[in-house]
Coordinates of C-alpha atoms and ligand atoms in Angstrom, one line a residue:
X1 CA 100.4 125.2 109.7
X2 CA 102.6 127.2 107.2
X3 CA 103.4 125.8 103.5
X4 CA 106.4 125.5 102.3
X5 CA 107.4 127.6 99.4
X6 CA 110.5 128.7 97.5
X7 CA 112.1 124.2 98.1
X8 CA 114.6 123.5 95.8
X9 CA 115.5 119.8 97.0
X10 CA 113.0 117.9 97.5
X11 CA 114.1 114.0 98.7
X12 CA 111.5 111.0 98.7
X13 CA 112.2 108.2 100.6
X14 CA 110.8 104.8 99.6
X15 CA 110.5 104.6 95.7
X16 CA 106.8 102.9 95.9
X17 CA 104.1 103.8 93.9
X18 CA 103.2 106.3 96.2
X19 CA 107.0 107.3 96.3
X20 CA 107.5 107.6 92.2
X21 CA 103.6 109.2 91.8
X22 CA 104.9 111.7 93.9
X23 CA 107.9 112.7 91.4
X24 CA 105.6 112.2 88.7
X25 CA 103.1 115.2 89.9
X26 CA 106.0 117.2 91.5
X27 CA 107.4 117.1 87.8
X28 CA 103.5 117.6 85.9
X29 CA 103.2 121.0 88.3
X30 CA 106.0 122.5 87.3
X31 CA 108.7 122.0 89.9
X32 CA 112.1 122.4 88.2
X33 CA 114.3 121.5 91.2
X34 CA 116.0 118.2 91.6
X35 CA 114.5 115.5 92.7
X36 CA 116.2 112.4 94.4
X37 CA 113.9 108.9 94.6
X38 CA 115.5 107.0 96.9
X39 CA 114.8 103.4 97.0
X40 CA 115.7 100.1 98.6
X41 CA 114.9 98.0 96.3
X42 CA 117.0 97.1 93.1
X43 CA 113.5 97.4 90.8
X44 CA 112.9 100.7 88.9
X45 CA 109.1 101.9 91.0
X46 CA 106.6 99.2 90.3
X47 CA 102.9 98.2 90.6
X48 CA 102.2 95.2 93.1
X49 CA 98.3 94.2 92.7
X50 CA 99.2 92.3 89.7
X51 CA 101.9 90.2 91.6
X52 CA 99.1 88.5 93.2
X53 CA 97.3 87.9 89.9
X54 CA 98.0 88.4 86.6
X55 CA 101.3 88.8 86.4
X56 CA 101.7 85.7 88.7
X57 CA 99.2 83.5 86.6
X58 CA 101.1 84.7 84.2
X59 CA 98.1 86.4 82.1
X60 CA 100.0 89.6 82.2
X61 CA 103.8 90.7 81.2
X62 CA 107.1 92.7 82.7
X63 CA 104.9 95.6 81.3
X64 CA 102.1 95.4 83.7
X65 CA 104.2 96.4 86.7
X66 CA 106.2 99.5 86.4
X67 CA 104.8 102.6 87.6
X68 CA 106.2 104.7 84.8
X69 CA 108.9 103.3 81.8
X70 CA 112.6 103.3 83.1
X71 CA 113.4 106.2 80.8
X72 CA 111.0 108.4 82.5
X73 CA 113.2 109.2 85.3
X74 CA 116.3 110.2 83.6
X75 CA 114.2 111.6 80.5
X76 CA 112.6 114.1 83.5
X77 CA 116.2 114.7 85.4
X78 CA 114.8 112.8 88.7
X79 CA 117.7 110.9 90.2
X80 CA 116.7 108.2 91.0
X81 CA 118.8 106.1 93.4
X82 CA 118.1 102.4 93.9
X83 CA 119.2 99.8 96.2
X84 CA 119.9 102.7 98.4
X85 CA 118.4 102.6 102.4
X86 CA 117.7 106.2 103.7
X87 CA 119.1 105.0 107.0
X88 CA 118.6 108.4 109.1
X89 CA 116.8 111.2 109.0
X90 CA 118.3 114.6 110.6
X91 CA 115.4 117.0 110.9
X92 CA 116.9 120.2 112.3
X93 CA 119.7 120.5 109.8
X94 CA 117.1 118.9 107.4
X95 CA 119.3 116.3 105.6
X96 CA 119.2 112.7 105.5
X97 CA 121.9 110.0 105.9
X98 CA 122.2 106.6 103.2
X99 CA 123.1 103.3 104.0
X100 CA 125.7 104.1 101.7
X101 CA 127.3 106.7 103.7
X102 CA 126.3 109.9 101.9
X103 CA 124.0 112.4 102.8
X104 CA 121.5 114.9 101.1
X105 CA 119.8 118.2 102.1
X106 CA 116.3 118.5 101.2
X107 CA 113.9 121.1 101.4
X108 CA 110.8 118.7 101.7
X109 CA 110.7 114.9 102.7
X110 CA 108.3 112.4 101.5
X111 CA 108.2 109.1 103.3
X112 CA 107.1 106.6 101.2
X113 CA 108.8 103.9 103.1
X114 CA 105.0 101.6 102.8
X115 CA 104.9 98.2 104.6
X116 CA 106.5 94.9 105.5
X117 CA 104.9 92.1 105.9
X118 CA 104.5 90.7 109.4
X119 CA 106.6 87.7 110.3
X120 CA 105.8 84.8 111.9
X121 CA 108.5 83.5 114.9
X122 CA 107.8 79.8 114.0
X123 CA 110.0 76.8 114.6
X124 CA 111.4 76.3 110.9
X125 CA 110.1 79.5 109.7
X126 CA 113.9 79.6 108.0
X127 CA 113.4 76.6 106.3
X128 CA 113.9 76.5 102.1
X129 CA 110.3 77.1 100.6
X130 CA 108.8 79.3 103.7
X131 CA 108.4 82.9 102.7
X132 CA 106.5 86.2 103.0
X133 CA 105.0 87.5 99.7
X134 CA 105.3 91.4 98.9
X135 CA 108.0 92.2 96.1
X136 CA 108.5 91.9 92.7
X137 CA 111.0 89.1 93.5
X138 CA 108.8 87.0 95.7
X139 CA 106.1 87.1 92.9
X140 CA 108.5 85.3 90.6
X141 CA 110.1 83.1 92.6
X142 CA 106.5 82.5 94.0
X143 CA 105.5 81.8 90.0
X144 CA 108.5 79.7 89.2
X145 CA 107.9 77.3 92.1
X146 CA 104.1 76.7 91.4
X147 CA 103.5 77.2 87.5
X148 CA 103.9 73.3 86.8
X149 CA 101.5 72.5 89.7
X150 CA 101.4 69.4 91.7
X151 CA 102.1 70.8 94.3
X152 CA 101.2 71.4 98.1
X153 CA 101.0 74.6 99.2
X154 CA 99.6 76.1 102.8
X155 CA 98.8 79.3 103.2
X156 CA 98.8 81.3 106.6
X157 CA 96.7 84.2 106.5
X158 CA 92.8 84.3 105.3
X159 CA 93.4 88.0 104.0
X160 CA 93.1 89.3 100.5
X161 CA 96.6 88.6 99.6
X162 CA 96.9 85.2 101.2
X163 CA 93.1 84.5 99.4
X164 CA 94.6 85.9 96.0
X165 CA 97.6 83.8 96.2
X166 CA 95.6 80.7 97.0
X167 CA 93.2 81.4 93.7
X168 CA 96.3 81.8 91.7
X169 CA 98.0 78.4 92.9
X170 CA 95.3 76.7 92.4
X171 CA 94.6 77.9 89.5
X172 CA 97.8 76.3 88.3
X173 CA 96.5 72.9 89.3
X174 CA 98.2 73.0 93.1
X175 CA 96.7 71.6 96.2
X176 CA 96.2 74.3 98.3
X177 CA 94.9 74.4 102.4
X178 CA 95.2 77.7 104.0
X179 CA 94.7 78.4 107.5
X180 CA 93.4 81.7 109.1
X181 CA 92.5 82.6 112.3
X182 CA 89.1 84.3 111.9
X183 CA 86.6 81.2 111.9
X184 CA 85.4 82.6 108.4
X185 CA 88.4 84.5 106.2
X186 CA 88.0 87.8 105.4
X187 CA 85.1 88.9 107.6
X188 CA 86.9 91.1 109.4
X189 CA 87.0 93.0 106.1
X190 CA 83.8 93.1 104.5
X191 CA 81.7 90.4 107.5
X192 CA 80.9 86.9 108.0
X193 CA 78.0 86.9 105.2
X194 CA 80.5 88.2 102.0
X195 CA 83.5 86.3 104.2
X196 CA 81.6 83.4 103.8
X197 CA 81.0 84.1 99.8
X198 CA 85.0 84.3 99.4
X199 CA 85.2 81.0 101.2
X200 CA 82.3 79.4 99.1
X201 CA 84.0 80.8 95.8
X202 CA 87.5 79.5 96.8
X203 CA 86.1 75.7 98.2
X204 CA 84.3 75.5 94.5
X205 CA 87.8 75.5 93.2
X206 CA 89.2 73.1 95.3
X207 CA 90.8 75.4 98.2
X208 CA 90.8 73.5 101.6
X209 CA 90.3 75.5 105.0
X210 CA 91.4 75.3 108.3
X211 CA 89.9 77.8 110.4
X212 CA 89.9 79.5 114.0
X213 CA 94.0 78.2 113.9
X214 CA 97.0 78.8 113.0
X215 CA 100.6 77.2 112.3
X216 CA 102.6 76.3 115.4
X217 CA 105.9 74.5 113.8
X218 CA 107.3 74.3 110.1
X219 CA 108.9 70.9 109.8
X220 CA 111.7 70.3 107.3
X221 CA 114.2 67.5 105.8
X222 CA 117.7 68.3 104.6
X223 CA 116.6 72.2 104.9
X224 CA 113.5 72.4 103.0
X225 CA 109.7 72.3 104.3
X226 CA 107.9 69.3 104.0
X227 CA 105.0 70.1 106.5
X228 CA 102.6 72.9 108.5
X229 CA 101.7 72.0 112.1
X230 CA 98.4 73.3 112.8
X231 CA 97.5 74.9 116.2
X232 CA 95.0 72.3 116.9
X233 CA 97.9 69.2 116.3
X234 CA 96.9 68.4 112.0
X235 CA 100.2 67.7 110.2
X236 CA 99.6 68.9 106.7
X237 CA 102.1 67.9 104.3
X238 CA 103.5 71.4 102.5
X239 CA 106.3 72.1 99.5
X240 CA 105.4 75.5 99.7
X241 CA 104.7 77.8 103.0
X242 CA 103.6 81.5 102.3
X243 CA 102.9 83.3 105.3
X244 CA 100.6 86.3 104.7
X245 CA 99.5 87.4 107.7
X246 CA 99.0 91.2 107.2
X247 CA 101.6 94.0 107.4
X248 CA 103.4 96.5 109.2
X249 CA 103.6 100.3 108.3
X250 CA 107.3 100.6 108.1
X251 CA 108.0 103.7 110.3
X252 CA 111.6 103.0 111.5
X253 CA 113.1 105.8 110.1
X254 CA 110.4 108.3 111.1
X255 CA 110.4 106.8 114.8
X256 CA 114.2 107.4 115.3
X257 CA 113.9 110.9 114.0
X258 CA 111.1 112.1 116.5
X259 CA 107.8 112.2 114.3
X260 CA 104.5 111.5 115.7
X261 CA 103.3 108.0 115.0
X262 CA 100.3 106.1 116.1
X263 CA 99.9 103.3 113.9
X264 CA 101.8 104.7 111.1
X265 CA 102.7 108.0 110.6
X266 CA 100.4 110.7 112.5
X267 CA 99.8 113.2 109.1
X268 CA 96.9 115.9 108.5
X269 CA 95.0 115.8 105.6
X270 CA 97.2 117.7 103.2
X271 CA 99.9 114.7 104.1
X272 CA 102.2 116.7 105.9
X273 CA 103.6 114.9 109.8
X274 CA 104.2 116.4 113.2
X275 CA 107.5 118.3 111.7
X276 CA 108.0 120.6 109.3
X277 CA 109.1 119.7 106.2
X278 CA 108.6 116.0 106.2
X279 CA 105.7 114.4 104.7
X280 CA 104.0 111.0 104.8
X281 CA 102.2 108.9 101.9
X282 CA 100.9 105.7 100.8
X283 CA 100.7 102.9 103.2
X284 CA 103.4 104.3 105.7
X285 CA 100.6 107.3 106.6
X286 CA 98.3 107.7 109.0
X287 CA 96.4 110.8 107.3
X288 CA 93.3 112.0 108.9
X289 CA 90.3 112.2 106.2
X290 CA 88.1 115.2 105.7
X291 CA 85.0 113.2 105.2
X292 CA 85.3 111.3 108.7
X293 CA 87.5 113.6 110.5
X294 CA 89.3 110.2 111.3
X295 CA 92.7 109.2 110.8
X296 CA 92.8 106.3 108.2
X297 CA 95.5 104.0 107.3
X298 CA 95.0 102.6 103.8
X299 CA 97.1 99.5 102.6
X300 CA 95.9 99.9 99.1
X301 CA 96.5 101.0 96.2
X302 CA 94.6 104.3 95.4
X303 CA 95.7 105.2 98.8
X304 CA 99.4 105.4 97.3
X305 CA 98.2 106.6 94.0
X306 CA 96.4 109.5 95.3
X307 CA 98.4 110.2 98.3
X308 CA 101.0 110.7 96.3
X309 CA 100.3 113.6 93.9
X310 CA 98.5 115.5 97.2
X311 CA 101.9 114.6 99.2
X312 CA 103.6 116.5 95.9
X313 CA 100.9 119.0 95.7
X314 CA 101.3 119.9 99.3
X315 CA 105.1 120.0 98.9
X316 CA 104.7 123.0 96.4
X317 CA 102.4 125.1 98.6
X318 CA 99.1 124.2 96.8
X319 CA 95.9 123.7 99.0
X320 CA 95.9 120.1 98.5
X321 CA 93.6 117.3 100.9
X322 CA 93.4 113.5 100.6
X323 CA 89.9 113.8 100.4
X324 CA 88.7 110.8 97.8
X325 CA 86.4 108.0 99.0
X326 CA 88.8 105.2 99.8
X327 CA 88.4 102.4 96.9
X328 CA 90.5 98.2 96.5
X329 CA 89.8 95.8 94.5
X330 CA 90.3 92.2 94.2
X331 CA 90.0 89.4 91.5
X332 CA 90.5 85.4 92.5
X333 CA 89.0 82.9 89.6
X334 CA 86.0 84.9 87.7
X335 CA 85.0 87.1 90.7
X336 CA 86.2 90.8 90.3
X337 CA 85.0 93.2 92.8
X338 CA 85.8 96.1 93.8
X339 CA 85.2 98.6 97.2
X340 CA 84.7 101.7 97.7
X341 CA 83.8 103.2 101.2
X342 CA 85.1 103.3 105.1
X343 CA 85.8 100.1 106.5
X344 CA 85.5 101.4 109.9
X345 CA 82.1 103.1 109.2
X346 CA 80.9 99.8 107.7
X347 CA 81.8 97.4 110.5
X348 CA 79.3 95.2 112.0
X349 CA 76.3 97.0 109.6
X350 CA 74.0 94.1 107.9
X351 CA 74.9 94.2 104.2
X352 CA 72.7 95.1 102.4
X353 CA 72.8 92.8 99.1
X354 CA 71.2 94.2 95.7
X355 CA 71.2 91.4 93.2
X356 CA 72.8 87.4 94.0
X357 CA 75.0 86.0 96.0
X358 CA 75.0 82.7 94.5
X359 CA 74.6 84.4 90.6
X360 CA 78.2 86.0 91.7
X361 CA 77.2 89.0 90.5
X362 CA 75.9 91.8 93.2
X363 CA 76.6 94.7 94.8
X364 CA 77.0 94.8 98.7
X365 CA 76.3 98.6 100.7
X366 CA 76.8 98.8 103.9
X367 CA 74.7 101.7 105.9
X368 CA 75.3 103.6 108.8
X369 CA 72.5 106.2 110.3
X370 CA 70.3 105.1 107.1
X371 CA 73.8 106.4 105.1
X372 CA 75.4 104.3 102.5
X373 CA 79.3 104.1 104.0
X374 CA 80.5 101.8 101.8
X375 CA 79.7 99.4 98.7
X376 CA 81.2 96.4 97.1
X377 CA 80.2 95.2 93.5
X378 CA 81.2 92.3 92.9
X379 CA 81.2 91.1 88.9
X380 CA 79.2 94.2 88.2
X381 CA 81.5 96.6 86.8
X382 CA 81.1 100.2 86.3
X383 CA 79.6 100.9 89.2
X384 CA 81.7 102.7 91.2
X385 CA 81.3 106.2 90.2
X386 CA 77.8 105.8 91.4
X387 CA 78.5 104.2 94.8
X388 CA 81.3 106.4 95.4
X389 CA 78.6 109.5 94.7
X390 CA 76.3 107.7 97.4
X391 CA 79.0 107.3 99.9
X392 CA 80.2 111.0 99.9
X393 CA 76.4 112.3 99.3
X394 CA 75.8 111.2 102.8
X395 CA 72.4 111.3 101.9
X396 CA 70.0 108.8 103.6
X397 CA 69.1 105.7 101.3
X398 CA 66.0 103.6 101.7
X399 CA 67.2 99.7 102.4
X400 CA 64.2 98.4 100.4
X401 CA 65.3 100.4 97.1
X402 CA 68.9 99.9 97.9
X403 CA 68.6 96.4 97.0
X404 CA 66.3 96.7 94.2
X405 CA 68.0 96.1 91.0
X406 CA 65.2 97.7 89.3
X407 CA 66.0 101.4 90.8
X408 CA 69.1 102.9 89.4
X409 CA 72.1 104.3 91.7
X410 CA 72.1 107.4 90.3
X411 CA 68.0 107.7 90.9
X412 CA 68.5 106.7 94.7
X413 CA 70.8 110.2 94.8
X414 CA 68.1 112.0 92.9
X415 CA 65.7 111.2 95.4
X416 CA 67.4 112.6 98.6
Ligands
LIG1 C1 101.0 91.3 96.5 C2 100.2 92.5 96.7 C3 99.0 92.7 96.1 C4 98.2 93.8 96.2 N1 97.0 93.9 95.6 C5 96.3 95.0 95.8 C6 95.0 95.2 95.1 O1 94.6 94.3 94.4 N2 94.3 96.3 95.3 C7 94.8 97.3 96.1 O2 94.1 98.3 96.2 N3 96.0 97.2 96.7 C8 96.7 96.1 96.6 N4 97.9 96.0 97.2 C9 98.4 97.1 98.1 C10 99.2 98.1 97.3 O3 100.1 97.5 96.5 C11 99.9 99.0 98.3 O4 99.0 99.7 99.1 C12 100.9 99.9 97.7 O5 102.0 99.2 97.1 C13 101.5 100.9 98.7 O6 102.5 101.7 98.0 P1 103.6 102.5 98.8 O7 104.3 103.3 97.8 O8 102.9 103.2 100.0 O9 104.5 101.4 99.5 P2 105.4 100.2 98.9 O10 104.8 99.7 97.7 O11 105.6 99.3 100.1 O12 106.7 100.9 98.6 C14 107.6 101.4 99.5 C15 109.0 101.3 99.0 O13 109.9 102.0 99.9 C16 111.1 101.2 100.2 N5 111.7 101.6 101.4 C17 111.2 101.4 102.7 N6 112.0 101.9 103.6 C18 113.0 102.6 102.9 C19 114.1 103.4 103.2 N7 114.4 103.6 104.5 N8 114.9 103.9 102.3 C20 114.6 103.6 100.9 N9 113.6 102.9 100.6 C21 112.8 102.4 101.5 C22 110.5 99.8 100.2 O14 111.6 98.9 99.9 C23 109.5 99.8 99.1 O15 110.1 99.5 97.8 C24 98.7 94.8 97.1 C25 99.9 94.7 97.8 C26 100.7 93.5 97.6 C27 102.0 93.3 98.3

């Protein structure tokens, strides 16, 4: 496929982290042409793991969220446009049309348009105190409503940001049940043995579950929720309703302008989509991986991070792939952990478990062909480096001495 060279516009759409990292790079290579970060959102670009933790407990300020300071943008001439919807995209006479009726040319496109969360069509799902949890916003109203605790909250959705939110409300002294429709939360994820760890951790601290259903009717007095109906008939009393059941890539605008799409957007590994000119990043892309020779669709953060300054990379002609070993993390209560590895390599592979579940401190690998794929360390920090070296070694890894505290990572690669 040919670069692109000699751009003097370049337009992103979607002023995410993956969006504003990619005006970051395009600006810390060199590129002196203008730059327009268009975004819906009336925030300047921000950060949202911490919404689900720190900054919703509380334990961390306004300054833990934005990507870069406000001054940033103007201080490095990037006009950036908020509270503006790219509302079409024109590919032939590359421009793109705004909600608010103007259009811009642009050499190269990013679309950085991320993810939505799913809805739920639920009687009462428009009730006062039912939401969906994904902005800056929602993370303060979310905060406002359950800082003086008390109070009962349900959950739908056993993923990691429905299991986040249900550590930090109950953290605040809230009663909290949450519902999911895997019979043990998270095992899709990381399987029904470390599923089952997350579920142990969260009953310890007072989480109730209600598992293999889901909510069937939200029912309200005078406007507001007062209560979940389960699948299985269980009225459960509720002031607060999140749903969290997953999201959606948002691909809207690249659907109505032609672009290949298949879960996402279709891209290659240097980011770039089925038409020239137009690239794809963060948790909107569907970029195929070097190491797999899959496509992968990330909803995490190093995914936007990274696919961002290889989106601007690739924009200026450089040889650029999304190559890293896909990494998240997570922290509910005291358990931090963090992942790094292929999901899809690692599913339905026996973990295998090097220190104690019960201690809370271990690391997980999962193995595929005798190959480490993926690994999860869970309150054992700086140990990433070294899994991520296993992972993309692809070197074959005794079981026995995986799970032997006693033999270092770094000695397991020496021995291949
Ligand atoms: C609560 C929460 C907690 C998370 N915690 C973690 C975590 O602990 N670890 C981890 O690895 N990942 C975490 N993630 C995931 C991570 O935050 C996302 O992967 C990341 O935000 C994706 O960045 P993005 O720039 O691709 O998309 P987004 O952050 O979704 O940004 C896209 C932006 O584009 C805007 N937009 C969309 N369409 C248009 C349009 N047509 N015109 C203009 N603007 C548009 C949107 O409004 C949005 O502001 C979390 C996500 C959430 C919501």
């Amino acid at each position: 496929m040919p670069v692109e060279r000699n751009i003097e516009d370049i337009v992103i759409a979607g002023a995410g982290l993956a969006g504003a990292t990619a005006a970051r790079t395009l600006r810390s290579e060199g590129f002196s042409g203008r730059i327009t970060l268009i975004g819906s959102e009336l925030h300047h670009p921000y950060l949202r793991p911490p919404l689900s933790k720190d900054y919703l407990l509380g334990t961390a300020g306004e300054d833990a969220v934005p990507v870069a300071p406000e001054a940033w943008y103007t201080e490095n001439d990037v006009d950036l446009r908020l509270g503006t919807h790219v509302a079409a995209i024109d590919p032939g006479a590359r421009t793109v049309h705004l909600s608010s009726g103007g259009s811009l040319e642009y050499g190269a496109l990013l679309l950085a348009t991320g993810a939505v969360p799913r809805r739920m069509q639920l009687p009462g799902s428009g009730l006062d105190g039912v939401s969906t949890f994904r902005t800056l916003d929602d993370s303060r109203r979310l905060r406002e409503q359950i800082s003086t605790g008390g109070k009962n909250l349900v959950m739908i959705g056993s993923g990691w940001i429905g299991m986040e939110l249900a550590a930090a409300a109950t953290t605040y002294g809230n009663h909290v049940t949450l519902l999911g429709l895997e019979d043990i939360p998270l095992a899709a994820a990381v399987g029904p043995e470390l599923g089952a760890f997350f579920r142990s951790v969260h009953e310890a601290n007072g989480v109730r579950f209600r598992l293999g259903t889901t909510a069937s009717e939200l029912r309200g007095d005078a406007g507001r929720v007062t209560a979940v109906v389960t699948g299985s008939g269980d009225v459960l009393p509720a002031d607060i309703v999140v749903i969290a059941v997953g999201v959606l890539p948002e691909t809207a605008l690249a659907e109505a302008a032609g672009l290949a799409l298949d879960n996402g957007i279709l891209a290659d590994a240097s980011l770039r989509t089925s038409v020239r000119g137009i690239f794809a990043a963060g948790d909107v892309a569907n970029a195929l991986h070097p190491f797999t020779g899959q496509h992968h669709r990330s909803e995490h953060w190093s995914n936007a991070l990274n696919g961002g300054k290889i989106a601007a990379k690739s924009i200026l002609g450089q040889d650029a792939q999304l190559d890293t070993i896909p990494y998240f993390y997570t922290d509910q209560y005291d358990v931090s952990m963090e992942y790094s590895g292929f999901p899809s390599l690692a599913a339905g592979a026996e973990p295998v478990i090097r220190g104690s579940l019960a201690s809370r401190e271990f690391i997980a690998f999962w193995q595929h062909e005798g190959r480490v794929v993926a690994g999860m360390n869970v309150n054992v920090p700086r140990t990433q480096k070294a899994i991520k070296a296993l992972v993309s070694s692809r070197a074959p890894v005794n079981a026995a001495r995986l799970a032997d505290p006693a033999v270092a990572l770094d000695q397991l690669l020496a021995e291949d």
